[in-house]
Amino acid sequence: MTDLARFIEGLPKAELHIHIEGSLEPELMLALADRNKVALRFGSIEALRAAYRFANLQDFLDLYYEGMRVLLHEQDFYDLAMAYLRKAASQNVRHAEIFFDPQGHTGRGVPFKTVIDGLTRARADAERQFGMTTALILCFLRHLDEADAERTLDEALPWRDRFIGVGLDSSEKGQPPSKFERVFARARGLGLHAVAHAGEEGPADYVRQALDLLKVERIDHGVRALEDAALTARLVREQVPLTVCPLSNLRLCVVPDLKDHPLRRMLRDGLMATINSDDPAYFGGYMNENLAAMALGRDEIVALARNGFRAAFCDPETKQRYLTTLDAYCLSRP
C-alpha cells in the first residue's frame, strides 16, 4: 500500500450522498432473496455482477429497483443499513447522511414504518458500536408525480423526528426540479433540510431550478453545472456544496474516463465539492475507492474531506469536533 493510500484509509470523512438501497451488495441481495422467497433473474453472484454494465442512468435504475424487491421486513432494512454502516466505519467515515427511497418500498406494499424502523435501529446500533453520527434524508422519486411525493411526506410525518431532510432522485432526464416546487416548500416549512440531484444527466438549468425553486442547500452531483459559466460563478460565490460521486459518473457514462472528470477543476475554481460513493454496491467502490480512483494529491484529498464536514447538516459543535479531528490527523502525518 502506498503512503497516499494509507493516508486515505485513516482520513476522517463525512459521506453526504449515499443511497442505502444502492449499498445492497450481491451477496446480501441473494441471501435476502432466499430468506424472503423472492425470485430474481440472476441465479448467482457472478451473473448479478455481470449485469453491472450500464450505458446510462436508466439502465442502472432498472436493476436498482429490481434489487429492492428483496427488502420486505424490518430486519431486511436493518441488515442492509448495518452492512453499509459497518463498511463505512471501516473506512473511517465519521458522519453519514443517508438517502432512502420510501416510494420504492411503499409502492410494493411495504409499510413506511417497516422501512424507517429497520433503518433507525441500524443507525442506533452503528452509533453505539462505531461512534459514528448518522442521519436520514427522505428522497422523492422524480419519475413519479408531485402528488405521490405529497402522499409520501404525509405518510412520513409520524416519524418526522427520524429524518432531517428531503431529497430528489431517480431518473433525471425530462424530470425537472420544477415538478416538485410545492412539496419542497412544504417540507422546508416543516423545518426539513432540502437537497436534490441535479446536473448529472440533466442540464445545468436543473441545478438552477433546484436552487431557485426548491431552494436546496446542497446539490447532489452537479457536474454539468460547469457547462454554464454564470451558474458556476454563483455556486462559487454562494459556496453551495456539491456532492460529487466519481465512480458513479464513470459507471453511468457521465464521463468517459476519470481523467476527464471535472472534480479537479471544481476544486481549482473554488467550488465546494465533496466526494461520495452514491450507490457503491453497483459502482465499484465506497468512499476510499472513490478517493483513490481520482489519483488526487494530498491537498486535494484533504480539501474534499474538509468540505464534507463543512457541508454536513450536523450541529456546529459536532461539525467543529470533526474538523478538529481532521486537522489533527493531517498534522500527525506530515
XYZ file of C-alpha atoms in Angstrom, residues 226 231-233 235-236 239-240 242 265-273 307:
19
model
C -19.749 23.688 -15.167
C -24.092 29.294 -12.728
C -20.583 28.102 -11.866
C -19.675 31.581 -10.641
C -22.007 28.239 -6.953
C -18.534 29.524 -6.079
C -20.388 28.163 -1.664
C -23.184 25.716 -2.450
C -21.818 19.696 -4.485
C -11.412 21.740 -11.915
C -14.176 22.161 -9.328
C -11.599 22.392 -6.549
C -9.282 24.628 -8.580
C -12.142 27.023 -9.377
C -13.239 27.268 -5.747
C -16.400 25.158 -5.836
C -17.334 23.464 -2.565
C -17.040 19.913 -3.886
C -15.707 20.258 2.579
